[in-house]
Amino acid sequence: MAFTYKPLWKLLIDKEMSKKQLMEKTSISKSTMDKMGRNEKVSMEILDRLCSYFSCEISDIVEHINEVEMP
């Protein structure tokens, strides 16, 4: 299973908001922000916090990527 946070980064651009500003406004740690930058898993609590802050759906911040299985 793979996920990407590209929708979140695009949302930040649209809102003219930096990652640092997002961290300050949502109390997300730098290590968590770094994980998202590497498309690693974060807790549902973090995703809930982001959705609540932006009043959006989870699909507005995270996208599932289908990994192709090799035979």
JSON list of C-alpha atoms in Angstrom, two decimals:
[
{"chain": "A", "resi": 1, "resn": "MET", "atom": "CA", "xyz": [0.00, 0.00, 0.00]},
{"chain": "A", "resi": 2, "resn": "ALA", "atom": "CA", "xyz": [1.31, 3.43, -0.88]},
{"chain": "A", "resi": 3, "resn": "PHE", "atom": "CA", "xyz": [0.00, 6.89, -0.24]},
{"chain": "A", "resi": 4, "resn": "THR", "atom": "CA", "xyz": [1.06, 10.36, -1.29]},
{"chain": "A", "resi": 5, "resn": "TYR", "atom": "CA", "xyz": [0.41, 13.72, 0.33]},
{"chain": "A", "resi": 6, "resn": "LYS", "atom": "CA", "xyz": [0.58, 15.61, -2.99]},
{"chain": "A", "resi": 7, "resn": "PRO", "atom": "CA", "xyz": [-3.01, 16.84, -2.55]},
{"chain": "A", "resi": 8, "resn": "LEU", "atom": "CA", "xyz": [-1.98, 18.42, 0.78]},
{"chain": "A", "resi": 9, "resn": "TRP", "atom": "CA", "xyz": [1.02, 20.16, -0.78]},
{"chain": "A", "resi": 10, "resn": "LYS", "atom": "CA", "xyz": [-1.19, 21.48, -3.59]},
{"chain": "A", "resi": 11, "resn": "LEU", "atom": "CA", "xyz": [-3.71, 22.68, -1.01]},
{"chain": "A", "resi": 12, "resn": "LEU", "atom": "CA", "xyz": [-0.96, 24.57, 0.80]},
{"chain": "A", "resi": 13, "resn": "ILE", "atom": "CA", "xyz": [0.06, 26.25, -2.45]},
{"chain": "A", "resi": 14, "resn": "ASP", "atom": "CA", "xyz": [-3.56, 27.21, -3.16]},
{"chain": "A", "resi": 15, "resn": "LYS", "atom": "CA", "xyz": [-3.89, 28.66, 0.36]},
{"chain": "A", "resi": 16, "resn": "GLU", "atom": "CA", "xyz": [-0.49, 30.39, 0.05]},
{"chain": "A", "resi": 17, "resn": "MET", "atom": "CA", "xyz": [0.58, 28.68, 3.25]},
{"chain": "A", "resi": 18, "resn": "SER", "atom": "CA", "xyz": [3.98, 27.29, 4.15]},
{"chain": "A", "resi": 19, "resn": "LYS", "atom": "CA", "xyz": [4.61, 23.95, 5.81]},
{"chain": "A", "resi": 20, "resn": "LYS", "atom": "CA", "xyz": [5.94, 25.84, 8.82]},
{"chain": "A", "resi": 21, "resn": "GLN", "atom": "CA", "xyz": [2.70, 27.82, 9.09]},
{"chain": "A", "resi": 22, "resn": "LEU", "atom": "CA", "xyz": [0.70, 24.59, 8.85]},
{"chain": "A", "resi": 23, "resn": "MET", "atom": "CA", "xyz": [2.80, 23.05, 11.62]},
{"chain": "A", "resi": 24, "resn": "GLU", "atom": "CA", "xyz": [2.19, 26.06, 13.87]},
{"chain": "A", "resi": 25, "resn": "LYS", "atom": "CA", "xyz": [-1.56, 26.21, 13.22]},
{"chain": "A", "resi": 26, "resn": "THR", "atom": "CA", "xyz": [-2.19, 22.46, 13.65]},
{"chain": "A", "resi": 27, "resn": "SER", "atom": "CA", "xyz": [0.48, 21.57, 16.25]},
{"chain": "A", "resi": 28, "resn": "ILE", "atom": "CA", "xyz": [2.04, 19.00, 13.93]},
{"chain": "A", "resi": 29, "resn": "SER", "atom": "CA", "xyz": [5.65, 18.21, 14.76]},
{"chain": "A", "resi": 30, "resn": "LYS", "atom": "CA", "xyz": [8.54, 18.61, 12.36]},
{"chain": "A", "resi": 31, "resn": "SER", "atom": "CA", "xyz": [9.17, 14.85, 12.43]},
{"chain": "A", "resi": 32, "resn": "THR", "atom": "CA", "xyz": [5.57, 14.19, 11.37]},
{"chain": "A", "resi": 33, "resn": "MET", "atom": "CA", "xyz": [5.83, 16.79, 8.62]},
{"chain": "A", "resi": 34, "resn": "ASP", "atom": "CA", "xyz": [9.07, 15.12, 7.49]},
{"chain": "A", "resi": 35, "resn": "LYS", "atom": "CA", "xyz": [7.28, 11.75, 7.36]},
{"chain": "A", "resi": 36, "resn": "MET", "atom": "CA", "xyz": [4.60, 13.22, 5.14]},
{"chain": "A", "resi": 37, "resn": "GLY", "atom": "CA", "xyz": [7.32, 14.74, 2.96]},
{"chain": "A", "resi": 38, "resn": "ARG", "atom": "CA", "xyz": [8.65, 11.20, 2.44]},
{"chain": "A", "resi": 39, "resn": "ASN", "atom": "CA", "xyz": [5.10, 9.82, 1.87]},
{"chain": "A", "resi": 40, "resn": "GLU", "atom": "CA", "xyz": [5.34, 7.71, 5.02]},
{"chain": "A", "resi": 41, "resn": "LYS", "atom": "CA", "xyz": [2.42, 6.72, 7.20]},
{"chain": "A", "resi": 42, "resn": "VAL", "atom": "CA", "xyz": [1.15, 9.10, 9.87]},
{"chain": "A", "resi": 43, "resn": "SER", "atom": "CA", "xyz": [-1.55, 8.57, 12.46]},
{"chain": "A", "resi": 44, "resn": "MET", "atom": "CA", "xyz": [-5.22, 8.97, 11.75]},
{"chain": "A", "resi": 45, "resn": "GLU", "atom": "CA", "xyz": [-5.24, 11.62, 14.48]},
{"chain": "A", "resi": 46, "resn": "ILE", "atom": "CA", "xyz": [-2.91, 13.77, 12.35]},
{"chain": "A", "resi": 47, "resn": "LEU", "atom": "CA", "xyz": [-5.07, 13.26, 9.27]},
{"chain": "A", "resi": 48, "resn": "ASP", "atom": "CA", "xyz": [-8.15, 14.15, 11.31]},
{"chain": "A", "resi": 49, "resn": "ARG", "atom": "CA", "xyz": [-6.44, 17.30, 12.56]},
{"chain": "A", "resi": 50, "resn": "LEU", "atom": "CA", "xyz": [-5.63, 18.35, 8.98]},
{"chain": "A", "resi": 51, "resn": "CYS", "atom": "CA", "xyz": [-9.14, 17.61, 7.71]},
{"chain": "A", "resi": 52, "resn": "SER", "atom": "CA", "xyz": [-10.64, 19.57, 10.59]},
{"chain": "A", "resi": 53, "resn": "TYR", "atom": "CA", "xyz": [-8.34, 22.52, 10.04]},
{"chain": "A", "resi": 54, "resn": "PHE", "atom": "CA", "xyz": [-9.08, 22.75, 6.32]},
{"chain": "A", "resi": 55, "resn": "SER", "atom": "CA", "xyz": [-12.73, 21.59, 6.64]},
{"chain": "A", "resi": 56, "resn": "CYS", "atom": "CA", "xyz": [-12.07, 19.02, 3.94]},
{"chain": "A", "resi": 57, "resn": "GLU", "atom": "CA", "xyz": [-12.30, 15.32, 3.17]},
{"chain": "A", "resi": 58, "resn": "ILE", "atom": "CA", "xyz": [-9.34, 12.98, 3.60]},
{"chain": "A", "resi": 59, "resn": "SER", "atom": "CA", "xyz": [-9.12, 12.63, -0.19]},
{"chain": "A", "resi": 60, "resn": "ASP", "atom": "CA", "xyz": [-8.29, 16.35, -0.28]},
{"chain": "A", "resi": 61, "resn": "ILE", "atom": "CA", "xyz": [-5.02, 15.72, 1.58]},
{"chain": "A", "resi": 62, "resn": "VAL", "atom": "CA", "xyz": [-4.03, 12.10, 0.86]},
{"chain": "A", "resi": 63, "resn": "GLU", "atom": "CA", "xyz": [-4.11, 10.03, -2.32]},
{"chain": "A", "resi": 64, "resn": "HIS", "atom": "CA", "xyz": [-3.77, 6.25, -2.62]},
{"chain": "A", "resi": 65, "resn": "ILE", "atom": "CA", "xyz": [-1.31, 5.00, -5.21]},
{"chain": "A", "resi": 66, "resn": "ASN", "atom": "CA", "xyz": [-1.82, 1.54, -6.66]},
{"chain": "A", "resi": 67, "resn": "GLU", "atom": "CA", "xyz": [1.43, -0.38, -6.65]},
{"chain": "A", "resi": 68, "resn": "VAL", "atom": "CA", "xyz": [1.76, -2.68, -9.62]},
{"chain": "A", "resi": 69, "resn": "GLU", "atom": "CA", "xyz": [2.63, -6.22, -8.61]},
{"chain": "A", "resi": 70, "resn": "MET", "atom": "CA", "xyz": [5.26, -7.87, -10.75]},
{"chain": "A", "resi": 71, "resn": "PRO", "atom": "CA", "xyz": [4.64, -11.52, -11.78]}
]
